[in-house]
Coordinates of C-alpha atoms in Angstrom, one line a residue:
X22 CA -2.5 16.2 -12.2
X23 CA -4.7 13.8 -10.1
X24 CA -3.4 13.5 -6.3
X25 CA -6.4 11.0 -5.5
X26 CA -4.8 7.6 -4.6
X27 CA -5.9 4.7 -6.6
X28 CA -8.7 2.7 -5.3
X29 CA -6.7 -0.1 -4.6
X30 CA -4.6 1.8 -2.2
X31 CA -7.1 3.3 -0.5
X32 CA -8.4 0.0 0.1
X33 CA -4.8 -1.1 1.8
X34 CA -5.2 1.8 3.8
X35 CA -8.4 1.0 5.3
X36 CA -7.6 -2.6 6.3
X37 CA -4.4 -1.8 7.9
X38 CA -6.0 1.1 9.4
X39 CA -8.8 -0.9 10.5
X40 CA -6.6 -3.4 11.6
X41 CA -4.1 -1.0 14.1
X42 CA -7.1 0.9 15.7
X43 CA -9.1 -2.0 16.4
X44 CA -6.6 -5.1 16.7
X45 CA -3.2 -4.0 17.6
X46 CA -4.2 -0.1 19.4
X47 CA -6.4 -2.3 22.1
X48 CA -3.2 -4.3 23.5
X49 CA -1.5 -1.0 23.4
X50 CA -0.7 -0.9 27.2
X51 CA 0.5 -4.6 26.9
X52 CA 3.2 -3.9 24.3
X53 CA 4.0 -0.6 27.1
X54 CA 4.6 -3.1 29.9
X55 CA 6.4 -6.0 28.4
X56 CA 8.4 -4.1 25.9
X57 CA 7.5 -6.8 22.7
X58 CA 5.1 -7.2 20.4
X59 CA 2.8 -10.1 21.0
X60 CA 3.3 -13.4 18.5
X61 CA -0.1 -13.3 17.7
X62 CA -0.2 -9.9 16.4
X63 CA 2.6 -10.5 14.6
X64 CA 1.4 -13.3 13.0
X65 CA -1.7 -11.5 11.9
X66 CA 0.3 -8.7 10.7
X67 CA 2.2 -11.3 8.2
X68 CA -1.4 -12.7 6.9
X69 CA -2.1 -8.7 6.6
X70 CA 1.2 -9.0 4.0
X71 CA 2.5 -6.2 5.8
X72 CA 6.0 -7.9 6.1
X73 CA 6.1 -8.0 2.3
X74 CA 5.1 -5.0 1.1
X75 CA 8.1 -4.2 -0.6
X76 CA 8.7 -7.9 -1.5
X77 CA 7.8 -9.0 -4.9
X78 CA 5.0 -11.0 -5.9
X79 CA 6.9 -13.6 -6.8
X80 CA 8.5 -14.4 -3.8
X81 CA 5.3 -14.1 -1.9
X82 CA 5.2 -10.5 -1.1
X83 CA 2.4 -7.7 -1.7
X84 CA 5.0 -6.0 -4.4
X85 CA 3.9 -2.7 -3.4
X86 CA 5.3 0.4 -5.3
X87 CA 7.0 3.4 -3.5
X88 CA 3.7 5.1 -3.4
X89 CA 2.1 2.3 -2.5
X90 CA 4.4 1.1 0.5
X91 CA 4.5 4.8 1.6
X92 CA 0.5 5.1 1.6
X93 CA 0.4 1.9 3.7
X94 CA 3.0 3.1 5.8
X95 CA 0.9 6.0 6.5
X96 CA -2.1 3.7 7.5
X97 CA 0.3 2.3 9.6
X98 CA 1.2 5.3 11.5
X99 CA -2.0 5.9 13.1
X100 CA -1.5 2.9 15.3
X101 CA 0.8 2.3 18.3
X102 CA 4.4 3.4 17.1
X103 CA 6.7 0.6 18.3
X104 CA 4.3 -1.8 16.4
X105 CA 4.8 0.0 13.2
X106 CA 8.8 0.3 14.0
X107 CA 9.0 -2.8 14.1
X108 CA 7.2 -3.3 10.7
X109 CA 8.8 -0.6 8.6
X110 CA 12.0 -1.6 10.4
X111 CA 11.7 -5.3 8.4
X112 CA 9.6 -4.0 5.1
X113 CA 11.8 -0.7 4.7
X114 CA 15.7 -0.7 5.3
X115 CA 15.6 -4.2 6.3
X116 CA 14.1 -5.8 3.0
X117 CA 15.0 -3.3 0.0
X118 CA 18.8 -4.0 0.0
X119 CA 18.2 -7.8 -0.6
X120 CA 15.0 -6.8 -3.0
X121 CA 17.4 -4.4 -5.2
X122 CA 21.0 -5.6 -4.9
X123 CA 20.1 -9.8 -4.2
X124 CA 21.2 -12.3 -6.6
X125 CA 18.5 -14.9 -7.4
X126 CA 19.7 -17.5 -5.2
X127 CA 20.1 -14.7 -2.2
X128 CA 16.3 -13.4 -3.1
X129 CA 15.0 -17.1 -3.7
X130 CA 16.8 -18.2 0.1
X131 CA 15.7 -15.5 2.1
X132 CA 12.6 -13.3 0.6
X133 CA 10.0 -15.7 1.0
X134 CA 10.4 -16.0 4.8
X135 CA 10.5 -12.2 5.1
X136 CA 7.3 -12.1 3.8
X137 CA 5.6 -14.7 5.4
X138 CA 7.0 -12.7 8.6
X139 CA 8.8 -16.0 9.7
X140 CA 12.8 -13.9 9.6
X141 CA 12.5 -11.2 10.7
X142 CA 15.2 -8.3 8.9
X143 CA 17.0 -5.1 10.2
X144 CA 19.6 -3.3 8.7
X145 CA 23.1 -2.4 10.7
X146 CA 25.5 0.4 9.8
X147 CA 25.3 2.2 13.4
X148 CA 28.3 1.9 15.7
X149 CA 29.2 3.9 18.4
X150 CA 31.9 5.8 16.6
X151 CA 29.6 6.5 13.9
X152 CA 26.0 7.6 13.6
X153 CA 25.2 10.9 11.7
X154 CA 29.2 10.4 10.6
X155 CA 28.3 6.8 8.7
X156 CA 31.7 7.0 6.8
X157 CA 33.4 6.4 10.3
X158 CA 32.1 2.8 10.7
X159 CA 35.3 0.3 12.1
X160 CA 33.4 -3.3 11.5
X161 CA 35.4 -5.1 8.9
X162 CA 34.8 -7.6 7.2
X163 CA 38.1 -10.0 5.4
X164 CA 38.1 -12.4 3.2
X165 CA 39.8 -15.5 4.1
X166 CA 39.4 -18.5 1.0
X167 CA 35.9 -18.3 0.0
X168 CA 34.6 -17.0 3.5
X169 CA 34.1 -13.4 4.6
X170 CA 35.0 -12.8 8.2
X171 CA 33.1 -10.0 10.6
X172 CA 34.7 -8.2 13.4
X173 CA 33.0 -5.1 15.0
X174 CA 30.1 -4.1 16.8
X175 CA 27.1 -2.2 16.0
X176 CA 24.4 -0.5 18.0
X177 CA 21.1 0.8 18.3
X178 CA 20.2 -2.0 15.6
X179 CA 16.4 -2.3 14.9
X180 CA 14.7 -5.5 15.0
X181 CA 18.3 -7.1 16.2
X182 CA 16.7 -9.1 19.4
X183 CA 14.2 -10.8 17.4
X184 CA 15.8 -10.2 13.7
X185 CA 16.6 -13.3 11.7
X186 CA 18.7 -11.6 9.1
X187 CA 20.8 -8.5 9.1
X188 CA 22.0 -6.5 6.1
X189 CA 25.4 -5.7 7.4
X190 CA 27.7 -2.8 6.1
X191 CA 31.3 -3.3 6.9
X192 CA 35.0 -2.5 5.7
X193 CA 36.4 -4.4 2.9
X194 CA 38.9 -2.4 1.7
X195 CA 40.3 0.2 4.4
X196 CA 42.8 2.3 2.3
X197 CA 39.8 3.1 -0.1
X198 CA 37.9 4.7 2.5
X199 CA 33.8 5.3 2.5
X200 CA 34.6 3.7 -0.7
X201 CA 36.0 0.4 0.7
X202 CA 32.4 -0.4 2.6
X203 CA 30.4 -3.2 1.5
X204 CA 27.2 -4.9 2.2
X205 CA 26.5 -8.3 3.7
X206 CA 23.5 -10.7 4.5
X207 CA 24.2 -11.8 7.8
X208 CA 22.5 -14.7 9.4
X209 CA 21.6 -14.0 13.2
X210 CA 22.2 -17.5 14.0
X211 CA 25.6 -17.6 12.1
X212 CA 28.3 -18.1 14.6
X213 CA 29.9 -15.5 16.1
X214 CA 27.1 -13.1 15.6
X215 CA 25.2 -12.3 19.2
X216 CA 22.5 -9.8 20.4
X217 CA 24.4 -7.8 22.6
X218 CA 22.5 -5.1 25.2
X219 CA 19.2 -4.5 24.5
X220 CA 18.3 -0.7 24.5
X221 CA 16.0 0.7 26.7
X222 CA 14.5 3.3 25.0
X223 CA 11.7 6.0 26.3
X224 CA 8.8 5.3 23.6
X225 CA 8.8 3.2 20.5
X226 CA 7.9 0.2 23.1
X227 CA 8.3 -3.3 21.3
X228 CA 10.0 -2.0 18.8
X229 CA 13.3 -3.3 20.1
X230 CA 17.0 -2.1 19.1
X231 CA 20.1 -3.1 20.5
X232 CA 24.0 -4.0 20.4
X233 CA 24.8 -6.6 17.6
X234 CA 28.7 -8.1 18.1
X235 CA 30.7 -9.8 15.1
X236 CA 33.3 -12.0 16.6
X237 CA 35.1 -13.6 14.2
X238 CA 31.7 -14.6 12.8
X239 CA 32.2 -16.6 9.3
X240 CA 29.7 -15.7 6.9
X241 CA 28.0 -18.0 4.9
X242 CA 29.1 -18.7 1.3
X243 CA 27.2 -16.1 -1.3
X244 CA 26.9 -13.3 1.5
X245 CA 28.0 -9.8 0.0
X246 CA 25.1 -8.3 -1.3
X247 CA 25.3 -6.5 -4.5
X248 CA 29.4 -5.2 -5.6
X249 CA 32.4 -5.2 -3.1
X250 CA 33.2 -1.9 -2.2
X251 CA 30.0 -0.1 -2.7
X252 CA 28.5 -0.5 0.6
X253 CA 28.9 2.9 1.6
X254 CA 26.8 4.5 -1.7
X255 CA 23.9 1.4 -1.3
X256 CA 23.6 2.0 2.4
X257 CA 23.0 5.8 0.9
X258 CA 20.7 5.1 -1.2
X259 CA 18.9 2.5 1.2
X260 CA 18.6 5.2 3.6
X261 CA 17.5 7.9 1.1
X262 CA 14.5 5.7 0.2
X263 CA 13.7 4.4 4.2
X264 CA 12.9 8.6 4.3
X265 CA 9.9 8.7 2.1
X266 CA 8.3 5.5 4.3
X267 CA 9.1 7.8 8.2
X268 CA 7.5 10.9 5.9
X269 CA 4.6 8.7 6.0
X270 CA 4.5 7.6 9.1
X271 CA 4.7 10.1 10.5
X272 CA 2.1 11.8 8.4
X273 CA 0.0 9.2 10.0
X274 CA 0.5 9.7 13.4
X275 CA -0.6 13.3 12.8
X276 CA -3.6 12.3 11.5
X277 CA -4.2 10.1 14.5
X278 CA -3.4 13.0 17.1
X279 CA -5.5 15.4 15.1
X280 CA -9.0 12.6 15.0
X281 CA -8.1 12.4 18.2
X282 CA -7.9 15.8 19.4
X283 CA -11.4 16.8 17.3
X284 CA -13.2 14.3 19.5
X285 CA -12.0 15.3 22.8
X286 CA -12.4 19.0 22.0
X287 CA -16.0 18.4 21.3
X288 CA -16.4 16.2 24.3
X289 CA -15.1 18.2 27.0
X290 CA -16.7 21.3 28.2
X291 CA -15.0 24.0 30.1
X292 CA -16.9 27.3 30.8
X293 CA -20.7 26.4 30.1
X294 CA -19.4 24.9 26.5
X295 CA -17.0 22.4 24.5
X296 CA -13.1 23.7 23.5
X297 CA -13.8 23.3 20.3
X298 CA -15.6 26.7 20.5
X299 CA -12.7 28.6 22.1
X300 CA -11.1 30.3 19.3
X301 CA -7.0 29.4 20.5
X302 CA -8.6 25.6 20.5
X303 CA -9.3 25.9 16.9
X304 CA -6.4 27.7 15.9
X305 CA -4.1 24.8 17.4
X306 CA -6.4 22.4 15.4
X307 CA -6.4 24.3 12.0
X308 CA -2.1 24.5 12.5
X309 CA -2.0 20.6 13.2
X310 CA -4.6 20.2 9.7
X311 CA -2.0 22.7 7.9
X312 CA 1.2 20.4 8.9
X313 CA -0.8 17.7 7.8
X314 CA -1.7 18.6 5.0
X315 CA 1.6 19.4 4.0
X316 CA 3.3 16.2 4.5
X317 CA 1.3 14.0 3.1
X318 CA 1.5 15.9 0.0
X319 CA 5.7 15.8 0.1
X320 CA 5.7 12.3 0.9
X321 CA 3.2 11.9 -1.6
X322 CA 5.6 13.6 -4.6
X323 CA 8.8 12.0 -3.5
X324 CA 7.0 8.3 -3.6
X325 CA 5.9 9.2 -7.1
X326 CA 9.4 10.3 -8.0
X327 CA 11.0 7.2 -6.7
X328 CA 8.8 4.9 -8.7
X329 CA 9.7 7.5 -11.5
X330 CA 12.9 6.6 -11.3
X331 CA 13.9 10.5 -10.4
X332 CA 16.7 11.1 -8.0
X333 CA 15.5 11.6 -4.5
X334 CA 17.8 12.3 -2.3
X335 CA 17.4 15.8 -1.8
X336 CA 13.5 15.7 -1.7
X337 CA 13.6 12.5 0.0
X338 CA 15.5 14.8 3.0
X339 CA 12.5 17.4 2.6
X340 CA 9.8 15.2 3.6
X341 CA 11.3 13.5 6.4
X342 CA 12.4 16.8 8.3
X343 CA 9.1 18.5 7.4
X344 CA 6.7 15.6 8.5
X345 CA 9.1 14.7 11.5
X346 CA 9.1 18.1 12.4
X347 CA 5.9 18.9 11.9
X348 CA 5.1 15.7 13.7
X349 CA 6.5 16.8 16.9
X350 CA 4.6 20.7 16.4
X351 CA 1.6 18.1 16.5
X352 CA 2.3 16.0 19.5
X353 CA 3.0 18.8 21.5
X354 CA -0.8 20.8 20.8
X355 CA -2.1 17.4 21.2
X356 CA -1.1 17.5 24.8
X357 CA -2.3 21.0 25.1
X358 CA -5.4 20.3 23.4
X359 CA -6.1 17.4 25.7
X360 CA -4.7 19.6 28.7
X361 CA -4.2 16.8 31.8
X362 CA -5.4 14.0 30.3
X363 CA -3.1 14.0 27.2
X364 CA -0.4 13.6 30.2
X365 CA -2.0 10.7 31.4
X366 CA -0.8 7.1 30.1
X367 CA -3.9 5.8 29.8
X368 CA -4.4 8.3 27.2
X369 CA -2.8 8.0 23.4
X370 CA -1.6 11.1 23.2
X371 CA 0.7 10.7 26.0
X372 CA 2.2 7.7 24.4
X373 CA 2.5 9.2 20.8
X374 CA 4.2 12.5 22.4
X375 CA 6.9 9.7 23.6
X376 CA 7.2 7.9 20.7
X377 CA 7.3 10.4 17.8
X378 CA 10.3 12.0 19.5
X379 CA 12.4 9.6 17.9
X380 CA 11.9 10.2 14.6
X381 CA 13.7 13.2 14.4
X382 CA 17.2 10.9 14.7
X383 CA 16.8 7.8 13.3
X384 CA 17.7 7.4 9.7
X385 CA 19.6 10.8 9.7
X386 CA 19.0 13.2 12.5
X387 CA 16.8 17.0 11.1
X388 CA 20.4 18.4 11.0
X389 CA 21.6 15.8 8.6
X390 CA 18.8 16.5 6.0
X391 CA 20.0 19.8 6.6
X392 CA 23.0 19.2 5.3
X393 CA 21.7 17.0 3.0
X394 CA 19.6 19.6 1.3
X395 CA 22.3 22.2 1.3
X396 CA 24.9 20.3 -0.2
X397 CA 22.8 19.2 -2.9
X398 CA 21.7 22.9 -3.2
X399 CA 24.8 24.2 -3.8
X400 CA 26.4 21.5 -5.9

């Protein structure tokens, strides 16, 4: 059993690391002030291939496996967190519907743009009747001749103000219940489709979510993504496999606040010598190593068993609580560790105390894996 990450992917690692501490962590208070993610970073975040890592080769993406994605995604997570929201929002849920379910002509219209980073995806099943209860989603979608029609509204929609494509779960069939749900590839620019109010959230700057409305919005042609009626179990399943990719990330960000920590502990001196020498100092440091450590070794396994083909939704639920959980044990020493200054905004620790709080609800809240665990426990 070898748990040393091919050379290859240690290599991805470093340039995206290298890449958000040195390129994209310096504009850091810019993204805080104007809420967006600067074109040019973008755009050098789509020559990285980081908008295709789950995009195959073919089509001009990286072609990344599980572990692979998962590894960069942990790279990622030492950086500023609405910058790698806003990636994993597009490479994760946003891409792998239309990567596993697309038809050739759906794959061959829209993949390559995705990963040149020129559309932009996110992935809609929110509404504001349903967001832990995901069965209880009221968008519908009717067939009328050869043309699917979209009523409803969904919110808190990743990526929706600057999203070129949404993967769109909707009601097809209403007397089969979660399994009358399918899956669409919506167009942002298709008729009927607007950006409704943009959320104003307290971290995750730049990565922007908001209201998306259908009205009477005609979809294209060749829209439904993968079998009518199945929605509900894809959007699962998409969801199952977005966990893996937050386990990572937030692995990341640990690692981040712990570097972090270690240097400031050694710089500052209270008492005639550095923190680091204060026994409660160390203690909060060897704890933030232990969650880390942990983590990255579940999402680690669970990446592998995707790739094996293995059934991950109960693991899948395992990493994400654990590593969002242990993320925000993390945060909070951080702070403590930096005392004042980690309360300061011109500190990092400030921002990633903000930011990480999120990851606890998005993509199923800690009580939902919960559940999720338990039910598959006892089944």
């Amino acid at each position: 059993m070898d748990f040393t990450l091919p050379s290859d992917l240690q290599e991805i690692q470093t340039t995206i690391r290298n890449f958000v501490l040195n390129v994209v962590e310096p504009r850091a208070h810019e993204i805080e002030e104007s809420n967006s993610i600067p074109p040019e970073l973008i755009k050098q975040a789509a020559g990285l291939g980081l908008f295709g890592l789950s995009i195959p080769e073919e089509y001009g993406g990286v072609g990344l496996s599980t572990l692979g994605r998962c590894a960069a995604y942990e790279a990622l997570g030492q950086g500023h967190m609405g910058f790698g929201g806003m990636v994993s929002a597009h490479a994760s849920i946003g891409t792998s519907g239309l990567v596993r379910l697309g038809n050739d002509a759906q794959k061959a219209k829209y993949l390559p743009g995705m990963a040149a980073g020129e559309i932009i995806a996110g992935f809609a099943i929110t509404e504001p009747t349903s967001g832990s209860d995901a069965a209880n989603i009221r968008t519908k979608a009717t067939l009328h001749g050869d043309q699917w029609v979209l009523n409803g509204t969904k919110h808190y929609i990743s990526n929706a103000p600057i999203a070129g494509l949404l993967t769109v779960i909707a009601i097809t069939d209403a007397s089969k219940g979660s399994k009358g749900m399918s899956a669409f590839l919506v167009p942002m620019d298709t008729p009927g489709v607007r950006v409704g109010k943009i959320d104003e959230k307290m971290g995750q700057k730049g990565s922007l979510s908001a209201e998306v409305i259908f009205d009477e919005a005609a979809l294209p042609e060749g829209s439904l993504l993968g079998p009518q009626d199945l929605g509900y179990r894809e959007a699962l399943s998409i969801l199952t496999n977005g966990r893996v990719g937050i386990a990572a990330r937030s692995t990341g960000a640990m690692q981040r606040l712990l570097d972090l920590c270690i240097v400031h502990a050694k710089a500052r001196e209270q008492f005639g010598k550095p923190i680091a020498e204060f026994q409660a100092v160390q203690f909060m440091l060897a704890e933030m190593e232990i969650d880390i450590q942990t983590s990255r070794l579940l999402w680690q396994k669970v990446a592998w068993m995707v790739d094996a083909g293995q059934d991950v939704r109960r693991m899948a639920s395992v990493a994400k609580y654990h590593a969002t959980e242990a993320l925000s044990r993390v945060a909070d020493k951080a702070v403590q560790v930096a005392g004042g200054m980690g309360y300061m905004k011109e500190y990092p620790i400030e921002r990633f105390y903000r930011d990480q709080r999120l990851l606890r609800i998005y993509e199923g809240t800690s009580e939902i894996q919960k559940v999720i665990i338990a039910g598959d426990l006892l089944r």
